[in-house]
Coordinates of C-alpha atoms in Angstrom, one line a residue:
Chain A
M1 CA 93.9 104.5 116.1
L2 CA 94.3 102.7 112.9
V3 CA 93.3 104.5 109.8
S4 CA 91.4 103.1 106.9
A5 CA 92.1 104.8 103.6
S6 CA 91.5 104.2 100.0
V7 CA 92.7 105.9 96.9
G8 CA 90.3 106.1 94.0
V9 CA 91.7 106.2 90.6
V10 CA 89.4 107.1 87.7
I11 CA 90.5 105.9 84.3
G12 CA 88.0 106.7 81.7
A13 CA 84.7 105.3 82.8
L14 CA 86.4 102.8 85.0
T15 CA 86.8 103.5 88.7
V16 CA 89.3 101.4 90.5
S17 CA 89.5 101.5 94.2
W18 CA 92.9 100.7 95.7
P19 CA 92.7 100.4 99.4
T20 CA 95.9 101.2 101.2
A21 CA 95.0 100.1 104.7
I22 CA 93.1 97.1 105.8
R23 CA 91.5 97.6 109.1
A24 CA 89.2 99.9 110.8
A25 CA 89.1 100.3 114.5
S26 CA 85.9 100.1 116.5
P27 CA 85.5 102.5 119.4
Q28 CA 86.4 99.6 121.7
G29 CA 89.7 99.2 120.0
E30 CA 88.8 95.9 118.3
T31 CA 89.9 95.5 114.8
K32 CA 87.9 94.0 112.1
R33 CA 88.6 93.0 108.5
V34 CA 87.0 95.5 106.1
N35 CA 88.1 94.3 102.7
P36 CA 89.8 91.1 101.8
N37 CA 91.5 92.7 98.7
A38 CA 92.8 95.4 100.9
Q39 CA 94.4 92.7 103.2
A40 CA 96.1 91.1 100.2
I41 CA 97.4 94.5 99.0
A42 CA 98.6 95.5 102.4
D43 CA 100.5 92.3 102.7
F44 CA 101.9 92.8 99.2
Q45 CA 103.2 96.2 100.2
K46 CA 104.7 94.8 103.3
R47 CA 106.6 92.2 101.2
V48 CA 107.7 95.0 98.8
E49 CA 109.0 97.0 101.7
E50 CA 110.8 94.0 103.2
Y51 CA 112.5 93.6 99.8
A52 CA 113.4 97.2 99.7
K53 CA 115.0 96.9 103.1
L54 CA 117.0 93.9 102.1
H55 CA 118.1 95.8 98.9
R56 CA 119.2 98.8 100.9
K57 CA 121.0 96.7 103.5
L58 CA 122.9 94.8 100.8
E59 CA 123.6 97.9 98.8
S60 CA 125.1 99.5 101.9
T61 CA 127.7 96.8 102.0
I62 CA 129.3 97.7 98.7
P63 CA 131.0 101.0 97.7
P64 CA 128.3 103.6 97.1
L65 CA 127.8 104.8 93.6
P66 CA 128.5 108.5 93.2
K67 CA 125.9 110.6 91.4
E68 CA 128.4 111.2 88.7
A69 CA 130.0 107.8 88.1
T70 CA 132.2 106.2 85.5
P71 CA 130.8 103.3 83.4
E72 CA 133.2 101.0 85.3
Q73 CA 131.7 102.0 88.6
I74 CA 128.2 101.7 87.4
D75 CA 128.7 98.2 85.9
A76 CA 130.6 96.9 88.9
H77 CA 128.0 98.3 91.3
Q78 CA 125.1 96.8 89.4
R79 CA 126.6 93.4 89.1
A80 CA 127.9 93.3 92.7
L81 CA 124.5 94.2 94.0
G82 CA 122.8 91.7 91.7
R83 CA 125.0 88.9 93.0
L84 CA 124.3 89.9 96.6
I85 CA 120.6 89.9 96.1
Q86 CA 120.6 86.6 94.1
Q87 CA 122.6 85.0 97.0
A88 CA 120.3 86.4 99.7
R89 CA 117.1 85.4 97.8
K90 CA 118.4 82.1 96.3
N91 CA 115.6 80.2 97.8
E92 CA 112.8 82.5 96.6
A93 CA 110.5 81.3 93.9
A94 CA 107.8 83.0 91.8
G95 CA 105.1 84.2 94.0
A96 CA 107.4 85.4 96.8
I97 CA 106.0 88.9 96.4
F98 CA 103.0 88.3 94.1
D99 CA 101.6 85.7 96.4
R100 CA 98.5 83.7 95.8
D101 CA 96.2 86.1 97.6
V102 CA 97.3 89.2 95.7
R103 CA 97.6 87.7 92.3
P104 CA 93.8 87.7 91.6
V105 CA 93.6 91.3 92.9
F106 CA 96.2 92.5 90.4
R107 CA 94.7 90.5 87.6
R108 CA 91.3 91.9 88.2
L109 CA 92.6 95.4 88.3
L110 CA 94.7 95.1 85.2
H111 CA 92.0 93.2 83.3
G112 CA 89.6 96.1 84.1
L113 CA 92.1 98.6 82.8
F114 CA 93.0 96.7 79.7
T115 CA 89.4 96.0 78.7
G116 CA 88.2 99.5 79.6
P117 CA 87.8 102.5 77.4
D118 CA 91.5 103.2 77.3
G119 CA 92.5 99.6 77.1
K120 CA 93.6 99.7 73.4
K121 CA 95.8 102.7 74.1
F122 CA 97.4 100.9 77.2
R123 CA 97.9 97.7 75.2
E124 CA 99.6 99.6 72.4
A125 CA 101.9 101.3 74.9
I126 CA 103.0 98.2 76.7
M127 CA 103.4 96.1 73.5
D128 CA 105.5 98.8 71.8
E129 CA 108.9 97.1 71.8
N130 CA 107.7 94.7 74.4
P131 CA 110.5 92.1 74.8
G132 CA 108.0 89.3 74.5
E133 CA 109.4 85.8 74.7
S134 CA 113.0 86.9 74.4
V135 CA 113.2 87.4 78.2
K136 CA 112.9 84.3 80.3
L137 CA 110.8 84.9 83.3
A138 CA 112.9 83.8 86.3
V139 CA 113.1 85.2 89.8
N140 CA 116.6 86.5 90.4
G141 CA 117.2 86.4 86.6
R142 CA 119.1 89.3 85.2
Y143 CA 117.0 91.4 82.8
P144 CA 119.0 91.1 79.5
D145 CA 121.1 94.2 78.8
T146 CA 120.2 94.1 75.1
I147 CA 116.4 94.0 75.5
P148 CA 114.5 97.3 75.8
L149 CA 112.1 97.8 78.6
S150 CA 108.3 98.0 78.0
S151 CA 106.8 101.4 78.6
V152 CA 104.2 101.5 81.4
P153 CA 101.4 104.0 80.8
P154 CA 101.2 106.6 83.6
Q155 CA 97.5 105.8 84.1
I156 CA 98.5 102.2 85.0
L157 CA 101.2 103.4 87.3
K158 CA 98.7 105.6 89.1
A159 CA 96.4 102.6 89.5
L160 CA 98.9 100.1 90.8
P161 CA 100.2 100.1 94.4
P162 CA 103.1 102.5 94.6
L163 CA 106.6 101.0 94.7
P164 CA 109.8 102.3 96.4
E165 CA 112.3 103.8 94.0
E166 CA 114.3 100.6 93.9
L167 CA 111.5 98.8 92.1
E168 CA 109.5 99.2 88.9
Y169 CA 106.6 97.4 87.3
R170 CA 107.3 96.3 83.7
F171 CA 105.6 94.1 81.3
I172 CA 107.0 91.1 79.5
Q173 CA 104.5 89.8 77.0
N174 CA 101.4 89.7 79.1
S175 CA 103.2 89.2 82.4
L176 CA 103.9 91.9 84.9
I177 CA 107.3 91.9 86.5
L178 CA 108.9 93.6 89.5
L179 CA 112.3 94.9 88.3
D180 CA 115.0 95.9 90.6
V181 CA 116.3 98.9 88.7
H182 CA 119.6 99.1 90.6
A183 CA 120.5 95.5 90.2
H184 CA 118.7 94.9 86.9
I185 CA 117.2 91.7 88.1
I186 CA 113.7 90.3 88.1
V187 CA 112.4 90.2 91.6
D188 CA 109.1 88.5 90.9
Y189 CA 106.5 88.2 88.2
L190 CA 102.8 87.7 87.7
T191 CA 101.7 85.7 84.6
A192 CA 98.5 86.4 82.7
A193 CA 98.4 89.9 84.1
V194 CA 97.1 91.4 80.8
P195 CA 94.2 89.7 79.0
R196 CA 95.2 88.3 75.7
Chain B
M1 CA 106.4 112.5 44.7
R2 CA 105.3 114.4 47.7
T3 CA 104.6 118.0 47.4
C4 CA 106.7 120.8 48.9
R5 CA 106.0 121.0 52.6
S6 CA 107.3 124.4 53.1
I7 CA 104.8 126.1 55.5
A8 CA 104.2 129.2 57.3
A9 CA 101.7 128.1 59.8
G10 CA 100.8 129.2 63.3
L11 CA 103.9 130.1 65.2
V12 CA 106.3 128.7 62.7
I13 CA 107.8 130.5 59.8
A14 CA 109.8 127.7 58.2
A15 CA 111.6 127.1 55.0
A16 CA 111.5 123.4 54.3
L17 CA 112.7 121.5 51.3
T18 CA 110.9 119.8 48.5
A19 CA 109.7 116.3 48.4
S20 CA 113.0 115.3 47.1
A21 CA 114.6 116.6 50.2
L22 CA 112.1 114.6 52.2
G23 CA 114.0 111.5 51.3
L24 CA 113.0 110.3 48.0
I25 CA 116.4 110.9 46.6
G26 CA 120.0 110.3 47.8
G27 CA 122.2 112.4 50.0
S28 CA 124.3 114.2 47.4
E29 CA 121.2 115.3 45.5
L30 CA 119.6 116.3 48.7
A31 CA 122.5 118.5 49.5
A32 CA 122.4 120.1 46.1
S33 CA 118.6 120.6 46.5
A34 CA 119.1 122.1 49.9
Q35 CA 121.5 124.7 48.5
A36 CA 119.0 125.6 45.8
R37 CA 116.2 126.3 48.3
P38 CA 115.7 129.3 50.5
R39 CA 116.2 128.5 54.1
V40 CA 116.3 130.2 57.5
E41 CA 119.8 130.7 58.6
L42 CA 120.8 130.4 62.2
P43 CA 121.6 134.0 63.2
N44 CA 124.7 132.8 65.2
R45 CA 124.6 135.8 67.4
E46 CA 127.2 136.1 70.1
D47 CA 124.8 136.5 73.0
S48 CA 122.2 133.9 71.9
F49 CA 121.8 130.5 73.4
K50 CA 122.8 127.7 71.1
F51 CA 122.1 124.0 71.5
A52 CA 121.7 120.7 69.7
V53 CA 119.1 118.0 70.0
L54 CA 120.0 114.3 69.4
G55 CA 118.0 111.2 69.9
D56 CA 118.1 107.4 69.4
F57 CA 121.8 107.5 68.7
G58 CA 124.0 105.1 70.7
T59 CA 124.5 102.3 68.2
G60 CA 128.2 102.5 67.7
D61 CA 127.6 102.1 64.0
R62 CA 129.2 104.0 61.2
G63 CA 126.2 106.2 60.6
Q64 CA 126.2 107.4 64.2
Y65 CA 129.9 108.4 63.8
Q66 CA 129.2 110.2 60.6
L67 CA 126.4 112.2 62.1
A68 CA 128.6 113.0 65.1
E69 CA 131.2 114.3 62.6
Q70 CA 128.6 116.7 61.2
M71 CA 127.8 117.8 64.7
A72 CA 131.4 118.5 65.4
N73 CA 131.8 120.3 62.0
L74 CA 128.8 122.5 62.8
R75 CA 130.3 123.5 66.1
T76 CA 133.3 125.0 64.4
R77 CA 131.1 127.7 63.0
F78 CA 128.1 127.5 65.3
P79 CA 129.5 127.2 68.8
Y80 CA 126.6 125.5 70.6
E81 CA 127.1 124.9 74.3
L82 CA 125.1 121.9 75.1
V83 CA 123.3 118.9 73.6
I84 CA 120.0 117.6 74.9
T85 CA 119.3 114.0 74.2
V86 CA 115.8 112.6 73.8
G87 CA 116.6 109.0 74.9
D88 CA 117.7 105.7 73.6
N89 CA 121.2 107.0 74.3
I90 CA 122.8 103.6 74.3
Y91 CA 121.5 100.5 72.4
G92 CA 122.3 97.0 73.6
G93 CA 125.0 96.4 76.2
E94 CA 126.1 99.2 78.5
R95 CA 129.4 97.9 79.8
P96 CA 132.2 100.4 79.9
Q97 CA 133.5 99.4 76.5
D98 CA 130.0 100.0 75.1
M99 CA 129.8 103.5 76.7
K100 CA 133.1 104.3 75.0
R101 CA 132.2 103.0 71.6
K102 CA 128.6 104.3 71.5
F103 CA 129.1 107.6 73.2
E104 CA 132.5 108.8 74.3
D105 CA 134.3 108.1 71.1
P106 CA 131.8 109.5 68.5
Y107 CA 131.3 112.7 70.5
K108 CA 134.9 113.1 71.7
P109 CA 135.5 116.3 69.8
L110 CA 132.4 117.8 71.4
L111 CA 133.2 116.5 74.9
D112 CA 136.8 117.7 74.6
A113 CA 135.5 121.1 73.6
G114 CA 133.4 121.3 76.8
V115 CA 130.0 120.7 75.2
K116 CA 127.7 119.3 77.9
F117 CA 125.2 116.6 77.2
Y118 CA 122.0 116.6 79.2
A119 CA 120.3 113.2 78.7
S120 CA 116.8 112.0 79.1
L121 CA 116.1 108.2 79.1
G122 CA 114.4 106.0 76.6
N123 CA 113.1 102.5 76.7
H124 CA 116.5 101.1 75.6
D125 CA 118.3 102.9 78.4
D126 CA 119.3 101.4 81.7
R127 CA 118.2 103.6 84.6
A128 CA 121.8 103.6 85.8
Q129 CA 122.6 106.0 83.0
A130 CA 121.3 108.7 85.4
R131 CA 124.6 108.3 87.2
Y132 CA 126.8 108.3 84.2
A133 CA 128.8 111.5 84.6
P134 CA 128.8 112.7 81.0
F135 CA 125.0 112.7 80.9
N136 CA 124.8 115.3 83.6
M137 CA 121.7 113.8 85.2
E138 CA 123.1 113.8 88.8
G139 CA 121.4 110.5 89.6
K140 CA 117.9 111.7 88.6
T141 CA 115.8 110.2 85.8
Y142 CA 113.9 113.4 85.5
Y143 CA 115.3 116.9 86.3
T144 CA 115.3 120.5 85.3
F145 CA 118.1 123.0 84.6
K146 CA 118.5 126.5 83.4
A147 CA 120.3 127.3 80.2
P148 CA 123.6 129.2 80.6
K149 CA 122.3 132.0 78.4
Q150 CA 119.0 133.7 77.6
D151 CA 115.8 133.0 79.5
V152 CA 115.5 129.3 79.0
R153 CA 114.7 126.3 81.3
F154 CA 114.8 122.7 80.2
F155 CA 112.7 119.9 81.7
A156 CA 114.1 116.4 81.0
L157 CA 111.4 113.8 81.6
E158 CA 111.2 110.1 81.8
T159 CA 108.2 109.1 79.7
D160 CA 109.0 105.4 79.8
Y161 CA 108.0 105.3 83.4
L162 CA 106.0 108.3 84.3
R163 CA 105.3 107.8 88.0
P164 CA 102.6 110.0 89.6
Q165 CA 105.4 111.7 91.6
Q166 CA 107.1 112.8 88.4
V167 CA 103.9 114.3 87.1
T168 CA 103.4 116.2 90.4
W169 CA 107.0 117.3 90.2
L170 CA 106.6 118.6 86.7
Q171 CA 103.5 120.5 87.5
Q172 CA 105.2 122.2 90.4
E173 CA 108.5 122.9 88.7
I174 CA 107.1 124.2 85.4
G175 CA 104.5 126.1 87.3
R176 CA 107.0 127.9 89.4
S177 CA 109.4 128.5 86.5
D178 CA 109.5 132.1 85.5
E179 CA 111.7 131.6 82.4
K180 CA 110.3 132.8 79.1
W181 CA 111.2 129.5 77.4
K182 CA 110.2 126.3 79.1
I183 CA 111.4 123.4 77.0
P184 CA 110.4 119.8 77.9
Y185 CA 112.3 117.0 76.2
F186 CA 111.8 113.2 76.6
H187 CA 111.7 110.0 74.6
H188 CA 108.1 109.2 73.6
P189 CA 106.5 111.7 71.2
L190 CA 103.1 113.0 72.0
Y191 CA 102.6 113.5 68.2
S192 CA 104.4 111.6 65.5
S193 CA 103.6 110.2 62.1
G194 CA 105.7 107.1 62.7
G195 CA 104.2 103.9 61.4
R196 CA 106.3 101.9 63.8
H197 CA 105.4 103.8 67.0
G198 CA 103.5 107.0 66.4
G199 CA 102.2 109.4 69.0
Q200 CA 102.0 108.1 72.6
A201 CA 98.4 108.9 73.5
D202 CA 98.6 107.7 77.1
V203 CA 101.6 110.0 77.8
A204 CA 100.0 112.8 75.8
A205 CA 96.9 112.6 78.0
V206 CA 99.0 113.4 81.0
L207 CA 101.6 115.8 79.7
E208 CA 99.9 117.9 77.0
P209 CA 97.5 119.8 79.4
I210 CA 100.6 120.7 81.5
F211 CA 102.4 122.0 78.5
V212 CA 99.4 124.0 77.2
K213 CA 98.7 125.5 80.6
N214 CA 102.3 126.6 81.1
D215 CA 102.9 128.3 77.8
V216 CA 105.3 125.7 76.4
S217 CA 106.2 126.6 72.9
V218 CA 108.4 123.8 71.7
V219 CA 108.9 120.1 72.7
F220 CA 111.5 117.6 71.6
A221 CA 111.1 113.8 71.6
G222 CA 112.5 110.8 69.8
H223 CA 111.5 107.1 69.7
D224 CA 110.5 107.1 66.1
H225 CA 113.7 106.8 64.0
F226 CA 113.4 109.8 61.7
Y227 CA 113.1 113.5 61.8
E228 CA 109.7 115.2 61.9
R229 CA 108.5 118.6 62.7
V230 CA 104.8 118.3 63.5
K231 CA 102.3 121.0 62.6
P232 CA 101.6 123.1 65.7
Q233 CA 99.3 121.3 68.1
K234 CA 97.4 123.5 70.5
G235 CA 100.0 126.2 69.7
I236 CA 103.0 123.9 70.5
V237 CA 105.6 122.8 68.0
Y238 CA 106.6 119.2 68.5
F239 CA 109.8 117.8 67.0
V240 CA 110.7 114.1 66.6
T241 CA 114.4 113.8 66.5
G242 CA 114.9 110.0 66.8
S243 CA 117.3 109.9 64.0
G244 CA 120.7 110.2 65.7
G245 CA 122.0 106.7 65.0
K246 CA 119.0 104.5 64.1
L247 CA 117.0 105.1 61.0
R248 CA 113.6 103.6 60.0
K249 CA 113.5 104.4 56.3
G250 CA 110.1 105.3 54.9
D251 CA 108.3 105.1 58.3
I252 CA 106.7 108.5 58.1
N253 CA 103.1 108.1 57.3
P254 CA 102.3 110.8 54.7
R255 CA 98.6 110.6 55.5
S256 CA 98.9 111.3 59.2
G257 CA 98.0 114.9 58.6
L258 CA 100.6 115.9 61.3
T259 CA 103.7 116.5 59.3
A260 CA 105.0 119.9 58.6
V261 CA 108.3 118.5 57.5
G262 CA 109.5 115.0 57.6
F263 CA 112.7 113.3 56.7
D264 CA 113.0 109.5 56.9
T265 CA 115.8 108.5 54.6
D266 CA 118.9 109.4 56.5
L267 CA 120.1 110.3 60.0
A268 CA 119.7 113.8 61.3
F269 CA 120.1 116.0 64.3
L270 CA 118.7 119.5 65.2
A271 CA 120.7 122.7 65.9
A272 CA 118.8 125.5 67.6
E273 CA 119.4 129.0 68.7
I274 CA 117.3 131.1 71.1
N275 CA 117.5 134.8 71.0
G276 CA 114.8 136.7 72.9
D277 CA 111.4 135.5 71.8
Q278 CA 112.6 133.5 68.8
L279 CA 113.9 130.0 68.4
Y280 CA 115.7 129.3 65.2
F281 CA 116.4 125.8 64.1
N282 CA 118.2 123.8 61.4
A283 CA 117.8 120.1 61.0
I284 CA 121.0 118.7 59.6
S285 CA 121.5 115.3 57.9
R286 CA 124.4 112.9 58.0
T287 CA 125.6 114.4 54.7
G288 CA 125.5 117.9 56.1
A289 CA 122.3 118.9 54.2
I290 CA 119.9 121.2 55.9
I291 CA 116.6 119.3 55.6
D292 CA 114.4 121.7 57.6
S293 CA 114.8 125.2 59.0
G294 CA 112.7 127.9 60.5
V295 CA 112.0 130.1 63.4
I296 CA 109.5 129.6 66.2
E297 CA 108.0 132.6 68.0
R298 CA 107.6 132.0 71.7
R299 CA 104.0 131.6 73.0
K300 CA 103.0 134.3 75.4
Q301 CA 100.2 134.5 77.9
E302 CA 97.2 136.4 76.5

């Protein structure tokens, strides 16, 4: 039996419902669509998981990084993994993971958060040392070594769909990116994620 | 000129310096002034636990090296065993040559002497630092460890990306910890008088209730590039020690109402010593002047 579940996250006066499964089963075993947003999110999470599988597969082909590594090992590992991912995803373009169906869902959620009662606080947090226009948004592009990462408020992380440990959400100006933290490359991005 | 900020408030009995020592005069005058003022000495007991706190340091610039020299000098007479870092460990590139110039070289005397660094990560730090052996993070961006002496446990947190899993982990780990001293440290200050950054309200909303509930007495953070000891908040003393290599002169807002002691005209680090229920501290500048000192009494359950 398929399970329908949703995780409710309360931020200030705003309640955001973040469905994590998309279908409910009737007693006869028929499935029916219960929430179009949930479908988009479930598909997003599938794409994220597929990416994570690719990442792990590629990472397994290079020497593993010990938990206590030298700078040479860390740098070589990161760049080797980055090259493998860039090669494997060379035909991917923006929207490969943030596809057209899920983009409005993310934007609605984030707009709700940033215009809600804690919105000012969230905006201050993500704009604090936000790299702004110094980072070029490009799928497979390396996040510049010299540019700090924007902080992501814990309340926003709680509201967004969870990511595997290989990936993080970060903000560049008002865009949301998916950052591969092992390879230090931008996997995909969503423009106009934060209202101006 | 600011007034003397020497206080004896709440849990802190501190001897701080005058306004001149808060940065309105130069280093040599500051040192002279520091000598003229009473201060709380570090007891330097044989069986106490001694450590240093350093933040926002990995620039590779001259100032970082000079402060590192002061750290090494101090250790010749105050043999601290470890250094906790409150993030922004490395600025800019993190290639092997950068790690050498911005970390391994300046702290070589300490590393050679067996002093261990336990890092937390800031917004300038690549997550890969968690695997950099000298940072002793064992691949984790947040972790806990017990101090080698006294009844002390540290909690290194990653406030730049505080996933719900990390919050749950912290609640569990700090809740089950039976050490007398539970000391969290991380990058983003919950309280700070910094004009550039200031306190991180979103992070405070999540972490402060955990600290209060679990009888935390003292918290170390960085991010703002100065030294500040914040007046006790809900019984907890917060330090901002983001002055290990970067400095934002004049950034402390004197009207924040938060500052017990602030120092924003030169680099500084903190030396601390725990003995039983007391934590003694000296904040030391690049010139070797003690710019703040005091003793914090551990919070105890009612």
